[in-house]
JSON list of C-alpha atoms in Angstrom, two decimals:
[
{"chain": "K", "resi": 1, "resn": "MET", "atom": "CA", "xyz": [-0.21, 0.08, 0.07]},
{"chain": "K", "resi": 2, "resn": "VAL", "atom": "CA", "xyz": [2.85, 1.93, 0.54]},
{"chain": "K", "resi": 3, "resn": "PRO", "atom": "CA", "xyz": [3.79, 2.40, -3.33]},
{"chain": "K", "resi": 4, "resn": "GLU", "atom": "CA", "xyz": [0.06, 3.32, -4.11]},
{"chain": "K", "resi": 5, "resn": "ILE", "atom": "CA", "xyz": [0.69, 6.35, -1.41]},
{"chain": "K", "resi": 6, "resn": "LYS", "atom": "CA", "xyz": [3.57, 7.30, -2.94]},
{"chain": "K", "resi": 7, "resn": "LYS", "atom": "CA", "xyz": [2.24, 7.36, -6.11]},
{"chain": "K", "resi": 8, "resn": "TYR", "atom": "CA", "xyz": [-0.53, 9.19, -5.54]},
{"chain": "K", "resi": 9, "resn": "PHE", "atom": "CA", "xyz": [1.31, 11.72, -3.79]},
{"chain": "K", "resi": 10, "resn": "ALA", "atom": "CA", "xyz": [3.53, 11.83, -6.49]},
{"chain": "K", "resi": 11, "resn": "GLU", "atom": "CA", "xyz": [0.32, 12.54, -9.38]},
{"chain": "K", "resi": 12, "resn": "SER", "atom": "CA", "xyz": [-0.70, 14.75, -6.60]},
{"chain": "K", "resi": 13, "resn": "ARG", "atom": "CA", "xyz": [2.27, 17.06, -6.37]},
{"chain": "K", "resi": 14, "resn": "ILE", "atom": "CA", "xyz": [2.44, 17.12, -10.25]},
{"chain": "K", "resi": 15, "resn": "PHE", "atom": "CA", "xyz": [-1.02, 18.31, -10.32]},
{"chain": "K", "resi": 16, "resn": "TYR", "atom": "CA", "xyz": [-0.92, 21.14, -7.31]},
{"chain": "K", "resi": 17, "resn": "SER", "atom": "CA", "xyz": [2.20, 22.27, -9.09]},
{"chain": "K", "resi": 18, "resn": "ALA", "atom": "CA", "xyz": [0.36, 22.15, -12.62]},
{"chain": "K", "resi": 19, "resn": "ALA", "atom": "CA", "xyz": [-2.50, 24.36, -10.48]},
{"chain": "K", "resi": 20, "resn": "ILE", "atom": "CA", "xyz": [-0.02, 26.84, -8.82]},
{"chain": "K", "resi": 21, "resn": "ILE", "atom": "CA", "xyz": [1.96, 27.43, -11.74]},
{"chain": "K", "resi": 22, "resn": "LEU", "atom": "CA", "xyz": [-1.14, 27.94, -14.37]},
{"chain": "K", "resi": 23, "resn": "LEU", "atom": "CA", "xyz": [-2.43, 30.30, -10.99]},
{"chain": "K", "resi": 24, "resn": "ILE", "atom": "CA", "xyz": [0.55, 32.35, -10.85]},
{"chain": "K", "resi": 25, "resn": "ILE", "atom": "CA", "xyz": [0.57, 32.88, -14.67]},
{"chain": "K", "resi": 26, "resn": "ASN", "atom": "CA", "xyz": [-3.05, 33.30, -14.34]},
{"chain": "K", "resi": 27, "resn": "LEU", "atom": "CA", "xyz": [-2.47, 36.16, -11.69]},
{"chain": "K", "resi": 28, "resn": "PHE", "atom": "CA", "xyz": [0.56, 37.89, -13.87]},
{"chain": "K", "resi": 29, "resn": "PHE", "atom": "CA", "xyz": [-1.69, 38.37, -16.68]},
{"chain": "K", "resi": 30, "resn": "SER", "atom": "CA", "xyz": [-4.43, 39.49, -14.90]},
{"chain": "K", "resi": 31, "resn": "TYR", "atom": "CA", "xyz": [-2.64, 41.98, -13.38]},
{"chain": "K", "resi": 32, "resn": "ALA", "atom": "CA", "xyz": [-0.65, 43.09, -16.70]},
{"chain": "K", "resi": 33, "resn": "TYR", "atom": "CA", "xyz": [-4.17, 43.48, -18.21]},
{"chain": "K", "resi": 34, "resn": "LEU", "atom": "CA", "xyz": [-5.79, 44.42, -15.77]},
{"chain": "K", "resi": 35, "resn": "ARG", "atom": "CA", "xyz": [-3.79, 47.35, -14.24]},
{"chain": "K", "resi": 36, "resn": "PRO", "atom": "CA", "xyz": [-4.43, 49.82, -16.90]},
{"chain": "K", "resi": 37, "resn": "GLU", "atom": "CA", "xyz": [-8.02, 49.16, -16.72]},
{"chain": "K", "resi": 38, "resn": "TRP", "atom": "CA", "xyz": [-7.72, 49.84, -13.02]},
{"chain": "K", "resi": 39, "resn": "LYS", "atom": "CA", "xyz": [-6.77, 53.02, -13.47]},
{"chain": "K", "resi": 40, "resn": "LYS", "atom": "CA", "xyz": [-9.44, 53.76, -16.39]},
{"chain": "K", "resi": 41, "resn": "ALA", "atom": "CA", "xyz": [-12.17, 52.91, -13.70]},
{"chain": "K", "resi": 42, "resn": "GLU", "atom": "CA", "xyz": [-10.55, 55.11, -11.19]},
{"chain": "K", "resi": 43, "resn": "GLU", "atom": "CA", "xyz": [-10.49, 57.85, -13.55]},
{"chain": "K", "resi": 44, "resn": "LEU", "atom": "CA", "xyz": [-13.98, 57.50, -14.64]},
{"chain": "K", "resi": 45, "resn": "SER", "atom": "CA", "xyz": [-14.95, 57.38, -11.23]},
{"chain": "K", "resi": 46, "resn": "ARG", "atom": "CA", "xyz": [-13.38, 60.44, -10.02]},
{"chain": "K", "resi": 47, "resn": "GLU", "atom": "CA", "xyz": [-15.46, 61.75, -13.44]},
{"chain": "K", "resi": 48, "resn": "TYR", "atom": "CA", "xyz": [-18.22, 60.66, -12.64]},
{"chain": "K", "resi": 49, "resn": "PHE", "atom": "CA", "xyz": [-18.25, 61.97, -8.89]},
{"chain": "K", "resi": 50, "resn": "SER", "atom": "CA", "xyz": [-16.92, 65.33, -10.33]},
{"chain": "K", "resi": 51, "resn": "LEU", "atom": "CA", "xyz": [-19.94, 65.62, -12.80]},
{"chain": "K", "resi": 52, "resn": "ARG", "atom": "CA", "xyz": [-22.33, 64.59, -9.64]},
{"chain": "K", "resi": 53, "resn": "LYS", "atom": "CA", "xyz": [-21.10, 67.48, -8.33]},
{"chain": "K", "resi": 54, "resn": "GLU", "atom": "CA", "xyz": [-21.65, 70.02, -11.06]},
{"chain": "K", "resi": 55, "resn": "LYS", "atom": "CA", "xyz": [-24.79, 68.36, -11.74]},
{"chain": "K", "resi": 56, "resn": "SER", "atom": "CA", "xyz": [-26.08, 69.05, -8.31]},
{"chain": "K", "resi": 57, "resn": "GLY", "atom": "CA", "xyz": [-24.19, 72.83, -8.45]},
{"chain": "K", "resi": 58, "resn": "VAL", "atom": "CA", "xyz": [-26.24, 73.49, -11.28]},
{"chain": "K", "resi": 59, "resn": "ARG", "atom": "CA", "xyz": [-29.22, 72.08, -10.51]},
{"chain": "K", "resi": 60, "resn": "ALA", "atom": "CA", "xyz": [-28.80, 74.35, -6.83]},
{"chain": "K", "resi": 61, "resn": "GLU", "atom": "CA", "xyz": [-28.37, 76.84, -9.59]},
{"chain": "K", "resi": 62, "resn": "LEU", "atom": "CA", "xyz": [-31.48, 76.22, -11.61]},
{"chain": "K", "resi": 63, "resn": "LYS", "atom": "CA", "xyz": [-33.61, 75.72, -8.15]},
{"chain": "K", "resi": 64, "resn": "ARG", "atom": "CA", "xyz": [-32.28, 79.67, -6.98]},
{"chain": "K", "resi": 65, "resn": "GLN", "atom": "CA", "xyz": [-32.92, 81.39, -10.55]},
{"chain": "K", "resi": 66, "resn": "GLN", "atom": "CA", "xyz": [-36.21, 80.06, -10.53]},
{"chain": "K", "resi": 67, "resn": "ASP", "atom": "CA", "xyz": [-36.91, 81.02, -7.20]},
{"chain": "K", "resi": 68, "resn": "TYR", "atom": "CA", "xyz": [-35.77, 84.67, -8.06]},
{"chain": "K", "resi": 69, "resn": "ALA", "atom": "CA", "xyz": [-37.80, 84.50, -11.35]},
{"chain": "K", "resi": 70, "resn": "SER", "atom": "CA", "xyz": [-40.93, 83.60, -9.19]},
{"chain": "K", "resi": 71, "resn": "LEU", "atom": "CA", "xyz": [-40.61, 86.53, -6.92]},
{"chain": "K", "resi": 72, "resn": "ILE", "atom": "CA", "xyz": [-39.89, 88.86, -9.83]},
{"chain": "K", "resi": 73, "resn": "LYS", "atom": "CA", "xyz": [-43.26, 87.69, -11.29]},
{"chain": "K", "resi": 74, "resn": "THR", "atom": "CA", "xyz": [-44.73, 88.34, -7.93]},
{"chain": "K", "resi": 75, "resn": "MET", "atom": "CA", "xyz": [-43.13, 91.74, -7.53]},
{"chain": "K", "resi": 76, "resn": "GLU", "atom": "CA", "xyz": [-44.15, 92.86, -11.20]},
{"chain": "K", "resi": 77, "resn": "SER", "atom": "CA", "xyz": [-47.80, 91.53, -10.51]},
{"chain": "K", "resi": 78, "resn": "ASP", "atom": "CA", "xyz": [-47.96, 93.26, -6.80]},
{"chain": "K", "resi": 79, "resn": "ILE", "atom": "CA", "xyz": [-46.81, 96.72, -8.13]},
{"chain": "K", "resi": 80, "resn": "SER", "atom": "CA", "xyz": [-49.79, 96.55, -11.13]},
{"chain": "K", "resi": 81, "resn": "SER", "atom": "CA", "xyz": [-52.10, 95.94, -8.52]},
{"chain": "K", "resi": 82, "resn": "PHE", "atom": "CA", "xyz": [-50.48, 98.64, -6.61]},
{"chain": "K", "resi": 83, "resn": "VAL", "atom": "CA", "xyz": [-50.26, 101.11, -9.57]},
{"chain": "K", "resi": 84, "resn": "GLY", "atom": "CA", "xyz": [-53.78, 99.77, -10.50]},
{"chain": "K", "resi": 85, "resn": "GLU", "atom": "CA", "xyz": [-55.59, 100.64, -7.19]},
{"chain": "K", "resi": 86, "resn": "LEU", "atom": "CA", "xyz": [-54.07, 104.35, -7.84]},
{"chain": "K", "resi": 87, "resn": "PRO", "atom": "CA", "xyz": [-56.39, 106.87, -9.23]},
{"chain": "K", "resi": 88, "resn": "ALA", "atom": "CA", "xyz": [-55.70, 107.98, -13.03]},
{"chain": "K", "resi": 89, "resn": "GLU", "atom": "CA", "xyz": [-54.35, 111.05, -13.54]},
{"chain": "K", "resi": 90, "resn": "ARG", "atom": "CA", "xyz": [-57.31, 112.53, -14.74]},
{"chain": "K", "resi": 91, "resn": "GLU", "atom": "CA", "xyz": [-58.30, 112.58, -11.37]},
{"chain": "K", "resi": 92, "resn": "MET", "atom": "CA", "xyz": [-56.26, 114.89, -10.03]},
{"chain": "K", "resi": 93, "resn": "THR", "atom": "CA", "xyz": [-58.68, 117.95, -10.20]},
{"chain": "K", "resi": 94, "resn": "ARG", "atom": "CA", "xyz": [-61.13, 116.15, -8.72]},
{"chain": "K", "resi": 95, "resn": "ILE", "atom": "CA", "xyz": [-58.66, 114.99, -5.84]},
{"chain": "K", "resi": 96, "resn": "ILE", "atom": "CA", "xyz": [-57.77, 118.72, -5.62]},
{"chain": "K", "resi": 97, "resn": "LYS", "atom": "CA", "xyz": [-61.08, 120.10, -5.43]},
{"chain": "K", "resi": 98, "resn": "GLU", "atom": "CA", "xyz": [-61.55, 117.21, -2.33]},
{"chain": "K", "resi": 99, "resn": "MET", "atom": "CA", "xyz": [-58.57, 118.34, -0.74]},
{"chain": "K", "resi": 100, "resn": "HIS", "atom": "CA", "xyz": [-59.98, 121.96, -0.54]},
{"chain": "K", "resi": 101, "resn": "ALA", "atom": "CA", "xyz": [-63.53, 120.58, 0.57]},
{"chain": "K", "resi": 102, "resn": "LEU", "atom": "CA", "xyz": [-61.74, 118.83, 3.44]},
{"chain": "K", "resi": 103, "resn": "ALA", "atom": "CA", "xyz": [-60.08, 121.90, 4.31]},
{"chain": "K", "resi": 104, "resn": "ARG", "atom": "CA", "xyz": [-63.39, 123.56, 3.95]},
{"chain": "K", "resi": 105, "resn": "LYS", "atom": "CA", "xyz": [-64.78, 121.01, 6.39]},
{"chain": "K", "resi": 106, "resn": "SER", "atom": "CA", "xyz": [-62.32, 121.25, 8.77]},
{"chain": "K", "resi": 107, "resn": "GLY", "atom": "CA", "xyz": [-62.41, 125.15, 9.00]},
{"chain": "K", "resi": 108, "resn": "VAL", "atom": "CA", "xyz": [-58.83, 125.65, 7.63]},
{"chain": "K", "resi": 109, "resn": "THR", "atom": "CA", "xyz": [-57.71, 127.91, 4.59]},
{"chain": "K", "resi": 110, "resn": "ILE", "atom": "CA", "xyz": [-55.35, 126.88, 2.15]},
{"chain": "K", "resi": 111, "resn": "LYS", "atom": "CA", "xyz": [-53.50, 130.08, 0.23]},
{"chain": "K", "resi": 112, "resn": "ALA", "atom": "CA", "xyz": [-51.91, 129.47, -2.79]},
{"chain": "K", "resi": 113, "resn": "ALA", "atom": "CA", "xyz": [-51.06, 125.87, -2.98]},
{"chain": "K", "resi": 114, "resn": "LYS", "atom": "CA", "xyz": [-48.46, 124.97, -5.59]},
{"chain": "K", "resi": 115, "resn": "TYR", "atom": "CA", "xyz": [-48.49, 121.80, -7.58]},
{"chain": "K", "resi": 116, "resn": "THR", "atom": "CA", "xyz": [-45.46, 119.83, -8.91]},
{"chain": "K", "resi": 117, "resn": "PRO", "atom": "CA", "xyz": [-45.75, 116.86, -11.26]},
{"chain": "K", "resi": 118, "resn": "SER", "atom": "CA", "xyz": [-42.79, 114.17, -11.94]},
{"chain": "K", "resi": 119, "resn": "ILE", "atom": "CA", "xyz": [-43.13, 110.96, -13.71]},
{"chain": "K", "resi": 120, "resn": "GLY", "atom": "CA", "xyz": [-41.59, 107.98, -12.41]},
{"chain": "K", "resi": 121, "resn": "LYS", "atom": "CA", "xyz": [-38.90, 105.43, -14.33]},
{"chain": "K", "resi": 122, "resn": "ASN", "atom": "CA", "xyz": [-41.83, 103.28, -15.67]},
{"chain": "K", "resi": 123, "resn": "LYS", "atom": "CA", "xyz": [-43.75, 106.19, -17.22]},
{"chain": "K", "resi": 124, "resn": "ASP", "atom": "CA", "xyz": [-46.73, 104.63, -15.33]},
{"chain": "K", "resi": 125, "resn": "LEU", "atom": "CA", "xyz": [-46.69, 106.46, -12.13]},
{"chain": "K", "resi": 126, "resn": "LEU", "atom": "CA", "xyz": [-47.27, 110.27, -11.92]},
{"chain": "K", "resi": 127, "resn": "HIS", "atom": "CA", "xyz": [-46.32, 111.77, -8.82]},
{"chain": "K", "resi": 128, "resn": "TYR", "atom": "CA", "xyz": [-47.53, 115.22, -7.54]},
{"chain": "K", "resi": 129, "resn": "THR", "atom": "CA", "xyz": [-46.03, 117.19, -4.90]},
{"chain": "K", "resi": 130, "resn": "ILE", "atom": "CA", "xyz": [-48.37, 119.72, -3.64]},
{"chain": "K", "resi": 131, "resn": "VAL", "atom": "CA", "xyz": [-47.31, 122.74, -1.17]},
{"chain": "K", "resi": 132, "resn": "ALA", "atom": "CA", "xyz": [-49.36, 124.80, 0.45]},
{"chain": "K", "resi": 133, "resn": "PRO", "atom": "CA", "xyz": [-49.86, 127.06, 3.73]},
{"chain": "K", "resi": 134, "resn": "VAL", "atom": "CA", "xyz": [-52.62, 126.18, 5.43]},
{"chain": "K", "resi": 135, "resn": "SER", "atom": "CA", "xyz": [-54.16, 128.88, 8.36]},
{"chain": "K", "resi": 136, "resn": "GLY", "atom": "CA", "xyz": [-57.24, 128.08, 11.06]},
{"chain": "K", "resi": 137, "resn": "SER", "atom": "CA", "xyz": [-57.07, 127.49, 14.86]},
{"chain": "K", "resi": 138, "resn": "TYR", "atom": "CA", "xyz": [-55.22, 124.35, 15.88]},
{"chain": "K", "resi": 139, "resn": "SER", "atom": "CA", "xyz": [-57.79, 121.91, 16.67]},
{"chain": "K", "resi": 140, "resn": "GLN", "atom": "CA", "xyz": [-59.01, 123.02, 12.69]},
{"chain": "K", "resi": 141, "resn": "VAL", "atom": "CA", "xyz": [-55.38, 121.89, 11.24]},
{"chain": "K", "resi": 142, "resn": "ARG", "atom": "CA", "xyz": [-55.25, 118.62, 13.67]},
{"chain": "K", "resi": 143, "resn": "LYS", "atom": "CA", "xyz": [-58.68, 117.88, 12.38]},
{"chain": "K", "resi": 144, "resn": "PHE", "atom": "CA", "xyz": [-57.60, 118.67, 8.55]},
{"chain": "K", "resi": 145, "resn": "ILE", "atom": "CA", "xyz": [-54.46, 116.70, 8.87]},
{"chain": "K", "resi": 146, "resn": "TYR", "atom": "CA", "xyz": [-56.37, 113.82, 10.11]},
{"chain": "K", "resi": 147, "resn": "ASN", "atom": "CA", "xyz": [-58.50, 114.03, 7.55]},
{"chain": "K", "resi": 148, "resn": "ILE", "atom": "CA", "xyz": [-56.00, 113.95, 5.10]},
{"chain": "K", "resi": 149, "resn": "GLU", "atom": "CA", "xyz": [-54.56, 110.83, 6.18]},
{"chain": "K", "resi": 150, "resn": "LYS", "atom": "CA", "xyz": [-57.91, 108.86, 5.79]},
{"chain": "K", "resi": 151, "resn": "VAL", "atom": "CA", "xyz": [-58.63, 109.90, 2.32]},
{"chain": "K", "resi": 152, "resn": "PRO", "atom": "CA", "xyz": [-58.91, 106.27, 0.02]},
{"chain": "K", "resi": 153, "resn": "TYR", "atom": "CA", "xyz": [-55.98, 107.05, -2.18]},
{"chain": "K", "resi": 154, "resn": "LEU", "atom": "CA", "xyz": [-52.40, 107.24, -1.96]},
{"chain": "K", "resi": 155, "resn": "MET", "atom": "CA", "xyz": [-51.94, 110.67, -0.52]},
{"chain": "K", "resi": 156, "resn": "ASN", "atom": "CA", "xyz": [-48.48, 111.22, 1.78]},
{"chain": "K", "resi": 157, "resn": "ILE", "atom": "CA", "xyz": [-47.90, 114.31, 3.92]},
{"chain": "K", "resi": 158, "resn": "GLU", "atom": "CA", "xyz": [-43.87, 114.48, 3.30]},
{"chain": "K", "resi": 159, "resn": "ASP", "atom": "CA", "xyz": [-43.75, 117.31, 6.01]},
{"chain": "K", "resi": 160, "resn": "LEU", "atom": "CA", "xyz": [-45.06, 120.12, 7.96]},
{"chain": "K", "resi": 161, "resn": "GLY", "atom": "CA", "xyz": [-44.50, 122.76, 9.76]},
{"chain": "K", "resi": 162, "resn": "LEU", "atom": "CA", "xyz": [-46.59, 124.67, 12.15]},
{"chain": "K", "resi": 163, "resn": "THR", "atom": "CA", "xyz": [-46.30, 128.48, 13.33]},
{"chain": "K", "resi": 164, "resn": "SER", "atom": "CA", "xyz": [-48.40, 129.54, 15.98]},
{"chain": "K", "resi": 165, "resn": "GLY", "atom": "CA", "xyz": [-49.81, 133.02, 15.07]},
{"chain": "K", "resi": 166, "resn": "LYS", "atom": "CA", "xyz": [-52.30, 135.53, 17.03]},
{"chain": "K", "resi": 167, "resn": "GLU", "atom": "CA", "xyz": [-54.59, 134.07, 19.84]},
{"chain": "K", "resi": 168, "resn": "ASN", "atom": "CA", "xyz": [-55.61, 130.51, 19.12]},
{"chain": "K", "resi": 169, "resn": "ALA", "atom": "CA", "xyz": [-54.38, 130.79, 15.18]},
{"chain": "K", "resi": 170, "resn": "VAL", "atom": "CA", "xyz": [-51.88, 128.20, 14.15]},
{"chain": "K", "resi": 171, "resn": "SER", "atom": "CA", "xyz": [-50.06, 128.58, 10.29]},
{"chain": "K", "resi": 172, "resn": "LEU", "atom": "CA", "xyz": [-49.02, 125.11, 8.66]},
{"chain": "K", "resi": 173, "resn": "SER", "atom": "CA", "xyz": [-46.35, 124.99, 5.95]},
{"chain": "K", "resi": 174, "resn": "LEU", "atom": "CA", "xyz": [-47.91, 121.48, 4.34]},
{"chain": "K", "resi": 175, "resn": "LYS", "atom": "CA", "xyz": [-45.99, 119.29, 2.08]},
{"chain": "K", "resi": 176, "resn": "ILE", "atom": "CA", "xyz": [-48.18, 116.66, 0.35]},
{"chain": "K", "resi": 177, "resn": "SER", "atom": "CA", "xyz": [-47.54, 114.02, -2.15]},
{"chain": "K", "resi": 178, "resn": "VAL", "atom": "CA", "xyz": [-50.23, 112.23, -4.33]},
{"chain": "K", "resi": 179, "resn": "TYR", "atom": "CA", "xyz": [-50.05, 109.62, -6.87]},
{"chain": "K", "resi": 180, "resn": "PHE", "atom": "CA", "xyz": [-52.02, 108.63, -9.84]},
{"chain": "K", "resi": 181, "resn": "ARG", "atom": "CA", "xyz": [-51.50, 106.28, -12.61]},
{"chain": "K", "resi": 182, "resn": "THR", "atom": "CA", "xyz": [-50.53, 107.84, -16.13]},
{"chain": "K", "resi": 183, "resn": "ASP", "atom": "CA", "xyz": [-53.31, 106.45, -18.71]}
]
């Protein structure tokens, strides 16, 4: 039985030696062939992640621009609504008459008002500055200012100067802005 075992090990040794040699040759050729491919794979992987990062940056920029465009549309809509609510320029005479009626109702007098127009940048907004000296008692002047602030259109008191006169009389230097839409 010993010669059979020796023969078996001799045949096995040849088989295992051949298998090991084939494995080494296979590893050598695999390494020699695959090494350049590994480098290509690494480069492709780096490029992939770089492009992915760039894509996410582009997406973020696109989202930011879309948000900005949406904000601009909202602002344009708000401005349009605002301008649409303003009285038309042709109503300037009516509003001046109404301001004088408020003065009479309050018991004050307006002397020689000065009206200065200016047109907005977009030419859809007209701004009138009205400078007028107003006189009356303190309570009448206060009532007039209160009535001006209550008007349903955009009439803004920009500046006022109050000086006292004889007895209960008060003089008021009033600067008012009124806004209109151009037609």
